CSV table of C-alpha atoms in Angstrom, one decimal:
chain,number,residue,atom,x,y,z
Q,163,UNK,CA,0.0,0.0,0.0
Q,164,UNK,CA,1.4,3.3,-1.1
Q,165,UNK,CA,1.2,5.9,2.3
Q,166,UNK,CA,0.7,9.5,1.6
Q,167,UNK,CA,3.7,11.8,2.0
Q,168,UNK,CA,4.0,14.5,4.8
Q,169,UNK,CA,5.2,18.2,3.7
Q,170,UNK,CA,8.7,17.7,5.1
Q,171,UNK,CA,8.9,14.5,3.8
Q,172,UNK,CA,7.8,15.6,0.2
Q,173,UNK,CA,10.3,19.1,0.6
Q,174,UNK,CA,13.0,16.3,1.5
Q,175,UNK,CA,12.1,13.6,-1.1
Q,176,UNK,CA,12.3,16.4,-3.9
Q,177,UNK,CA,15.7,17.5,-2.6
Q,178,UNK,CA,16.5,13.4,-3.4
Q,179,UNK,CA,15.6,13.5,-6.1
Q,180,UNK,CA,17.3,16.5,-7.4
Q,181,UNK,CA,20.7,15.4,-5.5
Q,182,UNK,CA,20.1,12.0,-7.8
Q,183,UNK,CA,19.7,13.9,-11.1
Q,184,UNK,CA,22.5,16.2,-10.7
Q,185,UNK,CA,24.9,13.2,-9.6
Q,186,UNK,CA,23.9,10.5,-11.7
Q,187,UNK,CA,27.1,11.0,-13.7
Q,188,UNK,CA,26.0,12.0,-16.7
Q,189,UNK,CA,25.9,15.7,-18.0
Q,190,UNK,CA,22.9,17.3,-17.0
Q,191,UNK,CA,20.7,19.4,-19.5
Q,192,UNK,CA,20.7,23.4,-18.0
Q,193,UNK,CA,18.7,26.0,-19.4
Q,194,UNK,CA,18.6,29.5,-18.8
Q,195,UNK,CA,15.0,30.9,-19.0
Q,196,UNK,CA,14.4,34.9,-18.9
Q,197,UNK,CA,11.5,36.7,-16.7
Q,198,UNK,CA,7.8,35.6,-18.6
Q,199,UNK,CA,9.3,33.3,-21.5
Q,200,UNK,CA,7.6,29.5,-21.0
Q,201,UNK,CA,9.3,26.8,-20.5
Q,202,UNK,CA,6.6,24.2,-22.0
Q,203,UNK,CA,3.2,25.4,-23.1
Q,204,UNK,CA,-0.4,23.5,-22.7
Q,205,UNK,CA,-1.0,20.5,-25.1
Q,206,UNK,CA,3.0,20.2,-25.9
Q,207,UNK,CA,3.9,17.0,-25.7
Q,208,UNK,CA,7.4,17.4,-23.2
Q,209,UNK,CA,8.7,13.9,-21.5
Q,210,UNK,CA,11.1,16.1,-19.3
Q,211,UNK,CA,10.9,16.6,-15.6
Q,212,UNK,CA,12.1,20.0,-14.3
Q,213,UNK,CA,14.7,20.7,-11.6
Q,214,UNK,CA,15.0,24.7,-10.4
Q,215,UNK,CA,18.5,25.7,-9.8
Q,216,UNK,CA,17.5,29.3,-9.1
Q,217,UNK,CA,14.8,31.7,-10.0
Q,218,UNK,CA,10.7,31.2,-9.5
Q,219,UNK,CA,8.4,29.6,-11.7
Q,220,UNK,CA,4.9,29.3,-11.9
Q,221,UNK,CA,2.3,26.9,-13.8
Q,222,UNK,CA,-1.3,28.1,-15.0
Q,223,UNK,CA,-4.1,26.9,-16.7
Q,224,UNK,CA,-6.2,29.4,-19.3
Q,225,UNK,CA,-9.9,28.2,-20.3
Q,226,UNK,CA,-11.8,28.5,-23.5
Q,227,UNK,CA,-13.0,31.9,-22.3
Q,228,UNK,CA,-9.4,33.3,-21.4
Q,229,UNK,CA,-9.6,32.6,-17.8
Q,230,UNK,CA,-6.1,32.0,-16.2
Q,231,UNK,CA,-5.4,29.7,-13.1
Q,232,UNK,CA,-2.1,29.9,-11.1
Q,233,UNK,CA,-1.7,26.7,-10.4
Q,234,UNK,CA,1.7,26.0,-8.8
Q,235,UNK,CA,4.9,27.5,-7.6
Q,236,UNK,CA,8.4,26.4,-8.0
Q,237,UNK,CA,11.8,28.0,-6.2
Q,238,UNK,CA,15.3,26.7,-5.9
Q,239,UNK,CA,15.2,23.1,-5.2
Q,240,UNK,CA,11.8,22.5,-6.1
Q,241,UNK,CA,10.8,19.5,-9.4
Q,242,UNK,CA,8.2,20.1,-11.5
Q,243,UNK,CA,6.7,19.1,-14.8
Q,244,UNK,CA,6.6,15.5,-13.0
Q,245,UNK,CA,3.0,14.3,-14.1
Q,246,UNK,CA,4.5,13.9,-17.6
Q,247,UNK,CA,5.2,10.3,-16.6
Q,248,UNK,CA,1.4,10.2,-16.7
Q,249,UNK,CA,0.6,12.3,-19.5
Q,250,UNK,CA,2.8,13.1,-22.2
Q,251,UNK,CA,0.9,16.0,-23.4
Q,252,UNK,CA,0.7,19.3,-21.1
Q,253,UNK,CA,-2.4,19.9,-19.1
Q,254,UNK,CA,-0.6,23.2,-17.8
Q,255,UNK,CA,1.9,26.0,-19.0
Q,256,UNK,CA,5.1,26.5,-17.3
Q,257,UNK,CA,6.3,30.3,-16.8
Q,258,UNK,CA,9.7,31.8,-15.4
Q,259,UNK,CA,8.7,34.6,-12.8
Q,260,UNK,CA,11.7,35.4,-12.9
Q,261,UNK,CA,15.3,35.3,-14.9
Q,262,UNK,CA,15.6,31.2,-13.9
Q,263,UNK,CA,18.4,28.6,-14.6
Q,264,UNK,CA,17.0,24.8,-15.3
Q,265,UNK,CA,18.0,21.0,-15.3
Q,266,UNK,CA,16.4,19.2,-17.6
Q,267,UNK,CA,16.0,15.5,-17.4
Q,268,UNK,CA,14.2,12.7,-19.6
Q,269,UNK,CA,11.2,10.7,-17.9
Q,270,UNK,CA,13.5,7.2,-19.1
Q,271,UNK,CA,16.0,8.7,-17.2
Q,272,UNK,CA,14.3,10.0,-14.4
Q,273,UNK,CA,12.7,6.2,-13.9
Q,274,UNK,CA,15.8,5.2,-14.3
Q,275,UNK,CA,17.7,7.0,-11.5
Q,276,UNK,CA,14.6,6.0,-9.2
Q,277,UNK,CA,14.8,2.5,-9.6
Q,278,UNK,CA,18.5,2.1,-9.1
Q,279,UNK,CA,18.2,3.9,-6.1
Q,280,UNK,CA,14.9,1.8,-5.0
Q,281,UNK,CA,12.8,5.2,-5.0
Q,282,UNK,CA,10.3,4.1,-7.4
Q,283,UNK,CA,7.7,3.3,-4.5
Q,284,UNK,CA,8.5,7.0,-2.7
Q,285,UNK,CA,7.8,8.6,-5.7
Q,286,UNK,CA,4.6,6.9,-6.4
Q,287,UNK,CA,3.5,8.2,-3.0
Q,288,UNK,CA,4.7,11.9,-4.2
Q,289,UNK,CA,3.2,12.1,-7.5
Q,290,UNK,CA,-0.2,11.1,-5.4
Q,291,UNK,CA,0.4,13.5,-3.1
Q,292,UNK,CA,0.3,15.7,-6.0
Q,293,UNK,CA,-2.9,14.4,-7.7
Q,294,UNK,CA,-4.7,14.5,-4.4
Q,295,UNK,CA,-3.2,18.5,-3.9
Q,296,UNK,CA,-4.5,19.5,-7.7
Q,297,UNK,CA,-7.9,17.7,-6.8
Q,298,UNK,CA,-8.3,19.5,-3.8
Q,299,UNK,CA,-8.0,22.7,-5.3
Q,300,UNK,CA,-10.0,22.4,-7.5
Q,301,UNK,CA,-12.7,21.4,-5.2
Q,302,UNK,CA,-12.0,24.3,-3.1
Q,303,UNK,CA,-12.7,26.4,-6.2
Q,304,UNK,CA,-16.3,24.6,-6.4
Q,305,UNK,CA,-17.0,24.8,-2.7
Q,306,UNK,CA,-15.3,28.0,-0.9
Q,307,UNK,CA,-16.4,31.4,-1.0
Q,308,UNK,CA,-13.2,33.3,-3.0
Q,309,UNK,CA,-12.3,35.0,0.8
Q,310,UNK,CA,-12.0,31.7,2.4
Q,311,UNK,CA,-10.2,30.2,-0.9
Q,312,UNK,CA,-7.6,32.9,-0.1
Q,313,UNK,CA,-6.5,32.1,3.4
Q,314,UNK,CA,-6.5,29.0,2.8
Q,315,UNK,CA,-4.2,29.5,0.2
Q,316,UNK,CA,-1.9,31.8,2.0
Q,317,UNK,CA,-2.1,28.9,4.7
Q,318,UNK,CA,-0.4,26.1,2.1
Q,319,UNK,CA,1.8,28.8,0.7
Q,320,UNK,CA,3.1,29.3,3.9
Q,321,UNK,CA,3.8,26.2,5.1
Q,322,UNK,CA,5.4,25.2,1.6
Q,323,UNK,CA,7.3,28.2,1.4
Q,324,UNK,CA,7.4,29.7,4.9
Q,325,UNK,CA,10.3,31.0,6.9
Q,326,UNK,CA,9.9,32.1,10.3
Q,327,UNK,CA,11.2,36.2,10.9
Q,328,UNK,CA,10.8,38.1,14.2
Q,329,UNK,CA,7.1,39.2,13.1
Q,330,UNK,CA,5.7,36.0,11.9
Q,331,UNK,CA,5.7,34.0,9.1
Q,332,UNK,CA,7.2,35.3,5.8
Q,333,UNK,CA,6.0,33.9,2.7
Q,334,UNK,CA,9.6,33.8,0.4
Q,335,UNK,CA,7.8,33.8,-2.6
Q,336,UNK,CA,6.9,37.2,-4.3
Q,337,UNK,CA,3.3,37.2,-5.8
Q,338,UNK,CA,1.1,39.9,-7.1
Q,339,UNK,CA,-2.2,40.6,-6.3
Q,340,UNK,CA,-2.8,39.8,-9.8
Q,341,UNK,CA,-1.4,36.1,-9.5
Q,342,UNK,CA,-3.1,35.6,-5.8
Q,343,UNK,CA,-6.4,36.7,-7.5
Q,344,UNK,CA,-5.3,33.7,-10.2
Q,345,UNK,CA,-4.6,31.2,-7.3
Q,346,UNK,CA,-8.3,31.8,-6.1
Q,347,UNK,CA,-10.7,32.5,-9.2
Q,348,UNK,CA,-11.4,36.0,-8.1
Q,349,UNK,CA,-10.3,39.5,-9.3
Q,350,UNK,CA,-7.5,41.3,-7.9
Q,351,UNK,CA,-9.7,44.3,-6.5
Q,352,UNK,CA,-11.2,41.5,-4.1
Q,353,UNK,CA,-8.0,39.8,-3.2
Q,354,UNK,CA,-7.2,43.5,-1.7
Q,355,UNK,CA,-9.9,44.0,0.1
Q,356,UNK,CA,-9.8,40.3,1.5
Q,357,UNK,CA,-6.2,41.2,2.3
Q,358,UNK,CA,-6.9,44.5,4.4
Q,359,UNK,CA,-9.7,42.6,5.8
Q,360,UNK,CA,-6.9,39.8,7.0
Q,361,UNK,CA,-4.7,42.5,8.5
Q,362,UNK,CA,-7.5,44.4,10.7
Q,363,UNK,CA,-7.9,40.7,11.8
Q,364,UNK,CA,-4.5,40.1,12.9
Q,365,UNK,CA,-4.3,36.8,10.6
Q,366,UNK,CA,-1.8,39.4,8.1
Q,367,UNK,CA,1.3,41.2,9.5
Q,368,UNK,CA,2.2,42.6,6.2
Q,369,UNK,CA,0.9,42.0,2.6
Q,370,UNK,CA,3.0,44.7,0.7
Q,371,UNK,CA,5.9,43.5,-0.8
Q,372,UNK,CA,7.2,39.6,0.7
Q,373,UNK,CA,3.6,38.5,2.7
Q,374,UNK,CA,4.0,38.0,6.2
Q,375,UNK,CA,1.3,36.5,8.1
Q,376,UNK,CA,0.6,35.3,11.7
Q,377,UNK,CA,0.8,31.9,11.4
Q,378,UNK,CA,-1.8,30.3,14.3
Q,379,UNK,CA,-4.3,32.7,13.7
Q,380,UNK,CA,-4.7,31.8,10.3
Q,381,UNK,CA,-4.9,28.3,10.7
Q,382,UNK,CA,-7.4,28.9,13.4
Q,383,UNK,CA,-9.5,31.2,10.7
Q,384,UNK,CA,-9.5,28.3,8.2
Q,385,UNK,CA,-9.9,25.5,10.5
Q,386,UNK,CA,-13.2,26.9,12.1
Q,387,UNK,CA,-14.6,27.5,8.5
Q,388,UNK,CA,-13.5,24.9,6.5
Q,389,UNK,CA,-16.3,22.2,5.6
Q,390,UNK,CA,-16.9,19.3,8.3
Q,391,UNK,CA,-14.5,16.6,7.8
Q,392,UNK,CA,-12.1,18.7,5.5
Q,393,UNK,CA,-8.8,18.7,7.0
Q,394,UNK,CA,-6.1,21.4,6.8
Q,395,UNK,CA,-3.9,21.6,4.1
């Protein structure tokens, strides 16, 4: 039976795994990828997996209607681009956020690398872990009102990405209101007001420039309003 992942062990199974693919003694494939330019596009088919040396990247969705959806982050040390092994052809669009250097690996060799180093059965577990993640966004988008969607967003991105500074929780990824408001389904005017809202709350320390939020309280805001039998994220 494949058992579901933690968040530290998933933070430390993709550091594994990008330790394997950078010493597996053959060359790796780098790329340099400027601020905006994509790095695979929706319905391309792309076998490669995606290590991030340095920089930010992001994955969205855009419906028929021109909608986008921010799916995904990605900073230094983070994989992506892994559920090619179950579809070859993209379901999302891969975006520097910023000026970002790449390692580039084939799925063949990426299997490969896991089952010499008996990993297979971890990464199973992970690539569930991120099915079950996708899923559960997307029912949040059917079921939460957009200011709820928010915290609870801020909540994962926080413990994903968090690091703990003398006035709470700073979130090390830089997002605009713009992409928050494409995280949620909402528009960017409401993700402002929901923001100010937050602070006056005390579940926000600071939202301009790198968010910083008060960790407890906002677990407390989400736990008490999320539906029965939903856990936290």
């Amino acid at each position: 039976m494949v058992q579901s992942l933690h968040l530290t062990e998933v933070r430390k199974f993709t550091e594994l795994i990008a330790a394997r693919i950078q010493g597996d003694g053959q060359r790796p494939q780098g790329a340099v990828v400027l601020r905006g330019e994509h790095i695979y596009n929706c319905a391309d088919t792309d076998r490669n997996v995606y290590f991030v040396k340095s920089g930010q990247v992001k994955t969205i969705m855009v419906t028929a209607s021109g909608k986008r959806c921010l799916l995904d982050l990605y900073l230094p040390g983070n994989v992506f681009g892994e559920l090619c092994l179950t579809n070859p052809r993209r379901t999302d669009t891969a975006v520097a956020m910023a000026d970002t250097e790449l390692v580039r690996v084939s799925h063949q060799r990426l299997l490969a690398i896991l089952d010499r180093e008996g990993l297979l059965e971890l990464f199973t577990a992970y690539l569930t872990d991120r099915l079950a993640e996708q899923q559960r966004i997307i029912a949040d988008l059917v079921t939460l009102e957009s200011e709820m969607r928010l915290a609870a967003r801020l909540l994962q991105l926080s413990k994903r990405f968090g690091q703990r500074c003398d006035r709470g929780m700073l979130i090390s990824v830089r997002l605009t209101q713009e992409e928050l408001a494409e995280m949620v389904g909402t528009t960017r005017s409401r993700v402002g007001f929901f923001l100010k809202t937050f602070r006056e709350a005390g579940l926000l320390v600071s939202s301009r420039g790198p968010i910083i939020i008060n960790q407890p309280n906002l677990a407390s805001y989400v736990g008490e309003r999320l539906p029965l039998g939903r856990g936290l994220l």
